[in-house]
Tab-separated table of C-alpha atoms in Angstrom:
chain	number	residue	atom	x	y	z
A	259	MET	CA	108.276	93.297	82.730
A	260	SER	CA	105.538	91.076	81.336
A	261	ALA	CA	108.036	89.644	78.855
A	262	LEU	CA	110.391	88.837	81.729
A	263	GLY	CA	107.611	87.061	83.573
A	264	ASN	CA	107.032	84.813	80.560
A	265	ALA	CA	110.711	84.116	79.898
A	266	LEU	CA	111.900	82.530	83.142
A	267	PRO	CA	110.969	78.824	83.024
A	268	LEU	CA	114.580	77.641	83.086
A	269	SER	CA	115.848	74.551	84.850
A	270	THR	CA	115.142	74.281	88.554
A	271	PRO	CA	117.999	75.817	90.569
A	272	ARG	CA	119.624	73.199	92.811
A	273	PRO	CA	119.732	74.086	96.514
A	274	LEU	CA	123.519	74.341	96.758
A	275	GLY	CA	123.750	77.519	98.769
A	276	ALA	CA	124.135	81.221	98.192
A	277	LEU	CA	126.617	80.940	95.312
A	278	ALA	CA	124.406	78.524	93.395
A	279	ASP	CA	121.402	80.766	94.021
A	280	ARG	CA	123.207	83.801	92.629
A	281	THR	CA	124.381	81.828	89.607
A	282	ALA	CA	120.880	80.535	88.910
A	283	ALA	CA	119.267	83.966	89.313
A	284	HIS	CA	121.735	85.641	86.944
A	285	GLY	CA	121.241	82.818	84.463
A	286	MET	CA	117.496	83.347	84.443
A	287	VAL	CA	117.751	87.022	83.538
A	288	ARG	CA	120.690	86.845	81.179
A	289	HIS	CA	118.497	88.063	78.316
A	290	ALA	CA	116.897	90.892	80.302
A	291	GLY	CA	119.537	93.485	79.462
A	292	SER	CA	121.550	95.559	81.877
A	293	CYS	CA	120.106	95.064	85.362
A	294	GLU	CA	121.045	94.482	88.974
A	295	VAL	CA	120.158	91.133	90.579
A	296	THR	CA	119.941	90.672	94.352
A	297	VAL	CA	119.245	87.211	95.803
A	298	MET	CA	117.319	87.006	99.065
A	299	PRO	CA	118.933	84.705	101.664
A	300	ARG	CA	117.052	81.604	102.821
A	301	ARG	CA	116.322	82.762	106.343
A	302	THR	CA	113.265	80.614	107.041
A	303	VAL	CA	112.023	77.101	106.368
A	304	SER	CA	109.239	78.458	104.166
A	305	HIS	CA	111.825	80.046	101.856
A	306	ALA	CA	113.827	76.816	101.449
A	307	ASN	CA	111.643	75.726	98.531
A	308	LEU	CA	111.906	79.076	96.753
A	309	LEU	CA	114.629	81.000	95.002
A	310	VAL	CA	113.724	84.648	95.588
A	311	PHE	CA	115.564	87.536	93.964
A	312	THR	CA	114.999	91.088	92.791
A	313	VAL	CA	115.763	92.454	89.348
A	314	ASP	CA	116.291	96.212	89.119
A	315	TRP	CA	116.544	98.410	86.076
A	316	ALA	CA	116.841	102.186	86.177
A	317	GLY	CA	113.803	103.389	88.102
A	318	THR	CA	111.892	100.105	88.206
A	319	GLY	CA	112.164	96.537	89.396
A	320	VAL	CA	110.467	93.214	90.048
A	321	VAL	CA	110.604	90.420	92.596
A	322	VAL	CA	110.984	86.901	91.221
A	323	LYS	CA	109.955	83.813	93.194
A	324	TYR	CA	111.110	80.604	91.536
A	325	PRO	CA	109.710	77.287	92.878
A	326	ARG	CA	112.085	74.453	93.723
A	327	THR	CA	109.263	71.920	94.203
A	328	ASP	CA	105.850	71.146	92.743
A	329	GLY	CA	104.282	72.150	96.056
A	330	ALA	CA	105.975	75.537	95.833
A	331	SER	CA	104.642	75.918	92.277
A	332	GLU	CA	101.108	75.326	93.512
A	333	ALA	CA	101.569	77.874	96.306
A	334	LEU	CA	102.883	80.503	93.881
A	335	ALA	CA	99.986	79.904	91.510
A	336	LEU	CA	97.602	80.567	94.387
A	337	GLU	CA	99.474	83.734	95.340
A	338	TRP	CA	99.253	84.899	91.704
A	339	ASP	CA	95.469	84.449	91.897
A	340	HIS	CA	95.298	86.463	95.120
A	341	LEU	CA	97.361	89.312	93.676
A	342	ARG	CA	95.086	89.508	90.636
A	343	ASP	CA	91.995	89.521	92.867
A	344	LEU	CA	93.482	92.271	95.031
A	345	ALA	CA	94.214	94.375	91.956
A	346	ALA	CA	90.657	93.927	90.679
A	347	ASP	CA	88.945	94.854	93.967
A	348	ARG	CA	87.831	98.478	93.657
A	349	ARG	CA	87.409	98.764	97.424
A	350	LEU	CA	91.184	98.525	97.757
A	351	ALA	CA	91.940	101.418	95.411
A	352	PRO	CA	93.286	103.731	98.175
A	353	TRP	CA	95.779	101.058	99.251
A	354	ARG	CA	96.800	99.736	95.830
A	355	PRO	CA	100.269	101.371	96.008
A	356	LEU	CA	100.951	99.168	99.054
A	357	LEU	CA	100.156	95.928	97.210
A	358	PRO	CA	102.391	94.079	94.735
A	359	GLU	CA	100.979	93.304	91.310
A	360	ALA	CA	101.438	90.009	89.489
A	361	VAL	CA	103.393	90.288	86.245
A	362	GLY	CA	103.290	87.853	83.359
A	363	SER	CA	101.749	84.392	83.278
A	364	ARG	CA	100.286	82.357	86.117
A	365	PRO	CA	103.019	80.045	87.480
A	366	ASP	CA	101.118	76.789	87.081
A	367	ALA	CA	102.879	73.634	88.203
A	368	GLY	CA	105.251	72.312	85.549
A	369	PRO	CA	107.117	70.880	83.970
A	370	PRO	CA	108.613	73.254	83.277
A	371	ARG	CA	108.131	75.191	86.498
A	372	ARG	CA	107.491	78.908	86.148
A	373	PRO	CA	108.189	81.751	88.567
A	374	LEU	CA	105.872	84.246	90.163
A	375	VAL	CA	106.988	87.703	89.067
A	376	GLN	CA	105.569	90.713	90.877
A	377	THR	CA	106.239	94.407	91.087
A	378	ARG	CA	108.765	95.536	93.644
A	379	LEU	CA	107.380	97.762	96.379
A	380	PRO	CA	109.272	100.745	97.798
A	381	GLY	CA	110.565	100.889	101.339
A	382	VAL	CA	112.785	98.988	103.743
A	383	PRO	CA	111.892	95.727	105.548
A	384	ALA	CA	110.386	96.404	108.959
A	385	GLY	CA	111.611	93.238	110.671
A	386	PRO	CA	115.387	93.858	110.808
A	387	LEU	CA	114.853	97.423	112.008
A	388	LEU	CA	113.081	96.623	115.252
A	389	PRO	CA	115.934	95.183	117.351
A	390	ASP	CA	118.144	98.147	116.430
A	391	HIS	CA	115.433	100.793	116.667
A	392	PRO	CA	113.187	99.888	119.632
A	393	ARG	CA	111.882	103.459	119.830
A	394	ASP	CA	110.307	102.963	116.415
A	395	LEU	CA	108.387	99.891	117.543
A	396	ARG	CA	105.307	101.735	118.772
A	397	ARG	CA	105.047	103.765	115.564
A	398	THR	CA	105.452	100.666	113.412
A	399	VAL	CA	102.851	98.678	115.346
A	400	THR	CA	100.434	101.606	115.321
A	401	ALA	CA	100.840	102.122	111.573
A	402	ALA	CA	100.280	98.426	110.869
A	403	LEU	CA	97.200	98.086	113.072
A	404	ARG	CA	95.694	101.275	111.661
A	405	LEU	CA	96.163	99.935	108.150
A	406	LEU	CA	94.431	96.682	109.081
A	407	ALA	CA	91.562	98.589	110.689
A	408	ALA	CA	91.104	100.591	107.483
A	409	LEU	CA	91.092	97.432	105.357
A	410	ARG	CA	88.528	95.765	107.627
A	411	GLY	CA	86.341	98.843	107.398
A	412	ALA	CA	86.562	98.952	103.612
A	413	THR	CA	86.110	95.270	102.791
A	414	GLY	CA	84.587	93.591	105.830
A	415	ARG	CA	81.266	92.799	107.407
A	416	ARG	CA	80.660	91.503	110.918
A	417	GLU	CA	79.205	88.000	111.001
A	418	ALA	CA	78.550	85.174	113.420
A	419	ALA	CA	81.655	82.999	113.240
A	420	THR	CA	79.659	79.822	113.778
A	421	ASP	CA	78.287	80.235	110.226
A	422	ARG	CA	81.850	80.183	108.862
A	423	THR	CA	83.363	77.407	110.986
A	424	ALA	CA	83.821	75.047	108.027
A	425	ASP	CA	85.736	77.661	105.992
A	426	TRP	CA	87.626	79.308	108.828
A	427	ALA	CA	88.521	76.325	111.019
A	428	HIS	CA	87.702	72.879	109.671
A	429	GLU	CA	89.498	73.479	106.380
A	430	GLN	CA	92.646	74.501	108.266
A	431	LEU	CA	92.297	71.615	110.708
A	432	ALA	CA	92.278	69.221	107.754
A	433	VAL	CA	95.680	70.561	106.688
A	434	LEU	CA	96.985	70.173	110.224
A	435	THR	CA	95.647	66.629	110.505
A	436	ALA	CA	97.203	65.508	107.223
A	437	GLU	CA	100.620	67.057	107.718
A	438	ILE	CA	101.071	66.198	111.394
A	439	GLY	CA	100.099	62.643	110.559
A	440	ARG	CA	103.026	62.536	108.129
A	441	GLY	CA	105.489	64.055	110.573
A	442	ARG	CA	104.297	62.093	113.609
A	443	PRO	CA	103.135	58.585	112.640
A	444	GLY	CA	100.019	57.673	114.553
A	445	ALA	CA	99.032	61.281	115.205
A	446	GLY	CA	95.931	61.790	113.109
A	447	ALA	CA	92.428	63.142	113.420
A	448	ALA	CA	91.848	61.582	116.848
A	449	ALA	CA	94.784	63.520	118.293
A	450	LEU	CA	93.174	66.759	117.158
A	451	ASP	CA	89.643	65.998	118.378
A	452	PRO	CA	89.998	68.088	121.577
A	453	LEU	CA	91.312	70.994	119.521
A	454	ARG	CA	88.387	70.705	117.094
A	455	ARG	CA	85.880	70.722	119.945
A	456	ARG	CA	87.592	73.714	121.565
A	457	LEU	CA	87.503	75.635	118.300
A	458	ASP	CA	83.869	74.774	117.641
A	459	ASP	CA	82.908	75.909	121.134
A	460	ALA	CA	84.899	79.150	120.823
A	461	LEU	CA	83.486	80.080	117.425
A	462	ALA	CA	79.927	79.198	118.404
A	463	THR	CA	79.602	82.492	120.302
A	464	ALA	CA	82.116	84.643	118.400
A	465	THR	CA	81.460	87.482	115.989
A	466	LEU	CA	84.216	88.351	113.504
A	467	THR	CA	84.675	90.422	110.363
A	468	ARG	CA	84.477	88.585	107.051
A	469	GLY	CA	86.691	90.453	104.601
A	470	TRP	CA	90.122	90.599	103.014
A	471	THR	CA	92.523	88.704	105.251
A	472	HIS	CA	96.267	88.553	104.553
A	473	GLY	CA	96.652	85.384	106.586
A	474	ASP	CA	100.343	85.919	107.445
A	475	PHE	CA	100.531	89.560	108.494
A	476	HIS	CA	103.712	89.797	110.549
A	477	ILE	CA	106.542	92.288	110.825
A	478	GLY	CA	108.627	90.446	108.218
A	479	ASN	CA	106.013	91.021	105.505
A	480	VAL	CA	105.818	94.796	105.962
A	481	LEU	CA	107.866	97.565	104.335
A	482	LEU	CA	108.378	101.009	105.887
A	483	ASP	CA	109.529	104.401	104.709
A	484	GLU	CA	112.972	105.534	105.852
A	485	ASP	CA	111.504	107.412	108.826
A	486	ARG	CA	109.699	104.216	109.898
A	487	THR	CA	106.477	106.138	110.373
A	488	ARG	CA	104.525	104.913	107.342
A	489	ILE	CA	103.891	101.523	105.764
A	490	THR	CA	104.888	101.514	102.093
A	491	GLY	CA	104.145	97.906	101.233
A	492	VAL	CA	102.700	94.573	102.350
A	493	PHE	CA	103.804	91.420	100.537
A	494	ASP	CA	103.524	87.603	100.656
A	495	TRP	CA	99.778	87.284	100.022
A	496	GLY	CA	99.897	83.524	99.463
A	497	ASN	CA	97.624	82.759	102.448
A	498	ALA	CA	95.137	85.536	101.682
A	499	ARG	CA	91.370	85.210	101.495
A	500	ALA	CA	88.831	87.755	100.335
A	501	ASP	CA	86.353	86.319	102.863
A	502	GLY	CA	88.560	85.390	105.801
A	503	PRO	CA	88.296	86.299	109.511
A	504	ALA	CA	90.002	89.669	109.155
A	505	GLU	CA	90.770	90.225	112.848
A	506	ILE	CA	93.334	87.426	112.826
A	507	ASP	CA	95.741	89.701	110.911
A	508	ALA	CA	95.923	92.157	113.800
A	509	CYS	CA	96.293	89.338	116.317
A	510	THR	CA	98.986	87.671	114.204
A	511	PHE	CA	100.897	90.943	114.039
A	512	VAL	CA	100.767	91.485	117.788
A	513	LEU	CA	101.797	87.921	118.688
A	514	ALA	CA	104.480	87.669	115.994
A	515	THR	CA	105.986	91.024	116.973
A	516	ARG	CA	106.201	89.911	120.602
A	517	GLU	CA	107.992	86.744	119.449
A	518	ALA	CA	110.352	88.734	117.179
A	519	LEU	CA	111.354	90.880	120.148
A	520	GLY	CA	112.415	87.864	122.187
A	521	GLY	CA	109.095	86.703	123.597
A	522	PRO	CA	107.722	83.145	123.510
A	523	PRO	CA	106.886	81.518	120.165
A	524	MET	CA	103.328	82.038	119.012
A	525	GLY	CA	102.356	78.474	119.937
A	526	ARG	CA	103.326	79.034	123.554
A	527	GLN	CA	101.651	82.432	123.663
A	528	VAL	CA	98.373	80.926	122.464
A	529	ALA	CA	98.693	77.969	124.852
A	530	ASP	CA	99.134	80.479	127.674
A	531	ALA	CA	96.031	82.355	126.483
A	532	LEU	CA	94.035	79.122	126.532
A	533	ARG	CA	95.255	78.325	130.042
A	534	ARG	CA	94.443	81.819	131.357
A	535	GLY	CA	91.252	82.086	129.326
A	536	ARG	CA	92.347	85.208	127.414
A	537	LEU	CA	95.254	87.141	125.934
A	538	PRO	CA	97.491	89.225	128.233
A	539	GLY	CA	96.120	92.624	129.216
A	540	ALA	CA	98.656	94.572	127.147
A	541	ASP	CA	97.776	92.680	123.973
A	542	ARG	CA	94.061	93.023	124.636
A	543	ALA	CA	94.427	96.775	125.131
A	544	LEU	CA	96.464	97.145	121.940
A	545	LEU	CA	93.922	95.238	119.877
A	546	SER	CA	90.981	97.117	121.402
A	547	ALA	CA	92.630	100.463	120.660
A	548	HIS	CA	92.642	99.551	116.967
A	549	GLY	CA	89.091	98.299	116.577
A	550	VAL	CA	89.539	94.606	117.380
A	551	ASP	CA	87.388	93.049	120.093
A	552	PRO	CA	89.821	90.670	121.841
A	553	ASP	CA	86.854	88.653	123.100
A	554	SER	CA	85.304	88.411	119.621
A	555	GLY	CA	81.915	89.085	121.196
A	556	GLY	CA	82.016	85.767	123.054
A	557	ASP	CA	84.797	83.371	124.040
A	558	PRO	CA	88.080	85.294	124.588
A	559	ALA	CA	90.014	82.258	123.320
A	560	ALA	CA	88.384	82.345	119.882
A	561	LEU	CA	90.630	84.991	118.333
A	562	PRO	CA	94.047	83.710	119.502
A	563	LEU	CA	93.116	80.106	118.756
A	564	LEU	CA	91.886	80.898	115.236
A	565	THR	CA	94.929	83.099	114.637
A	566	TRP	CA	97.248	80.266	115.637
A	567	LEU	CA	95.387	77.771	113.440
A	568	TRP	CA	95.732	79.942	110.345
A	569	HIS	CA	99.385	80.539	111.155
A	570	VAL	CA	100.374	76.870	111.464
A	571	SER	CA	98.162	75.611	108.622
A	572	GLY	CA	99.515	78.361	106.359
A	573	ASN	CA	103.078	77.292	107.113
A	574	LEU	CA	102.218	73.659	106.452
A	575	ARG	CA	100.706	74.606	103.099
A	576	LYS	CA	103.908	76.398	102.111
A	577	THR	CA	106.105	73.353	102.660
A	578	ARG	CA	105.860	69.937	104.292
A	579	GLN	CA	109.223	70.584	105.931
A	580	PHE	CA	107.361	72.243	108.794
A	581	GLY	CA	105.419	69.067	109.526
A	582	ARG	CA	108.635	67.051	109.498
A	583	SER	CA	110.437	69.376	111.884
A	584	ARG	CA	110.293	68.091	115.449
A	585	ARG	CA	111.525	71.438	116.708
A	586	TRP	CA	108.811	73.401	114.894
A	587	LEU	CA	106.106	70.992	115.995
A	588	GLY	CA	107.436	71.145	119.546
A	589	VAL	CA	107.253	74.924	119.888
A	590	SER	CA	104.483	75.866	117.447
A	591	VAL	CA	101.925	73.055	117.617
A	592	ALA	CA	102.391	70.777	120.638
A	593	PRO	CA	101.791	73.448	123.353
A	594	VAL	CA	98.378	74.330	121.930
A	595	LEU	CA	97.378	70.699	121.426
A	596	ARG	CA	98.354	69.884	125.021
A	597	GLU	CA	96.389	72.819	126.388
A	598	ALA	CA	93.312	71.978	124.295
A	599	ASP	CA	93.580	68.394	125.473
A	600	ARG	CA	93.891	69.487	129.101
A	601	GLY	CA	90.900	71.771	128.739
A	602	ALA	CA	88.862	68.890	127.386
A	603	GLY	CA	89.584	66.933	130.548
A	604	THR	CA	91.617	64.240	128.886
A	605	PRO	CA	94.019	62.552	131.322
């Protein structure tokens, strides 16, 4: 598999649809011997800049992520780093079978561009199962939140969030400022000042767990066994941090699952939480039952607001297409900015 990882820097596949993707994927592995290649469809904006496919031999397989842009190359290089760090962290030994491992060379930005190759995890994707198997939802959510609680316990330490504001909020706000400024001329740092003040105030009294944070822990990044009672894998660690605010993973999972089941987009859910002053009672109870203080020891808006910030800044890091999408900005970003602005008393 290592040889495969070092042998895939072929020409960038042109985004000409499913047929072109299949042709490009088969071309990349034409020297890999007898194998089965399955191309993943481009279901989301974040996947538009990647060609993702699996390569399966008898009894083993890998996932290949090929970058279509220089930005995607940089993101894959960062994910490669995270996967290596996860593999080297002895605290994660009990959960290592759930984590993909990087194979081959680091996919530094080209030319030529190189793919990220990682081991393929067992299981079936959790996301598509939920609409057809609503009875399994509670078991899936429970399994995911229990896993996150175990990871926080193994790698985390409770700290005053105000000491981490620069790393946990200002860094992400800088991404938001830059990318929204590109997508909405004239909307720069000044437009985000009320949001910055709201975040600073919320984190000033919050206590969170500094530890391994996935950064994009939603139902689409989880694999389940066939009985849908046990998590068999967690992938897409590109937004991970070894010293992030770990509770945001549980909050992301709860909010994203509600959206996946037909609820409001995360941006509107968080705007509603800001307006009410806290998350809905059902979400608060679910988080509390799995070791997450929904009030973060202080301002009840701290956790949902920080969760939202990591979500939108992570998407913007993946591809600038998010910042150029009026629809995405309208449902994911604008509601929170308006509510932060209203809370600051701006007319």
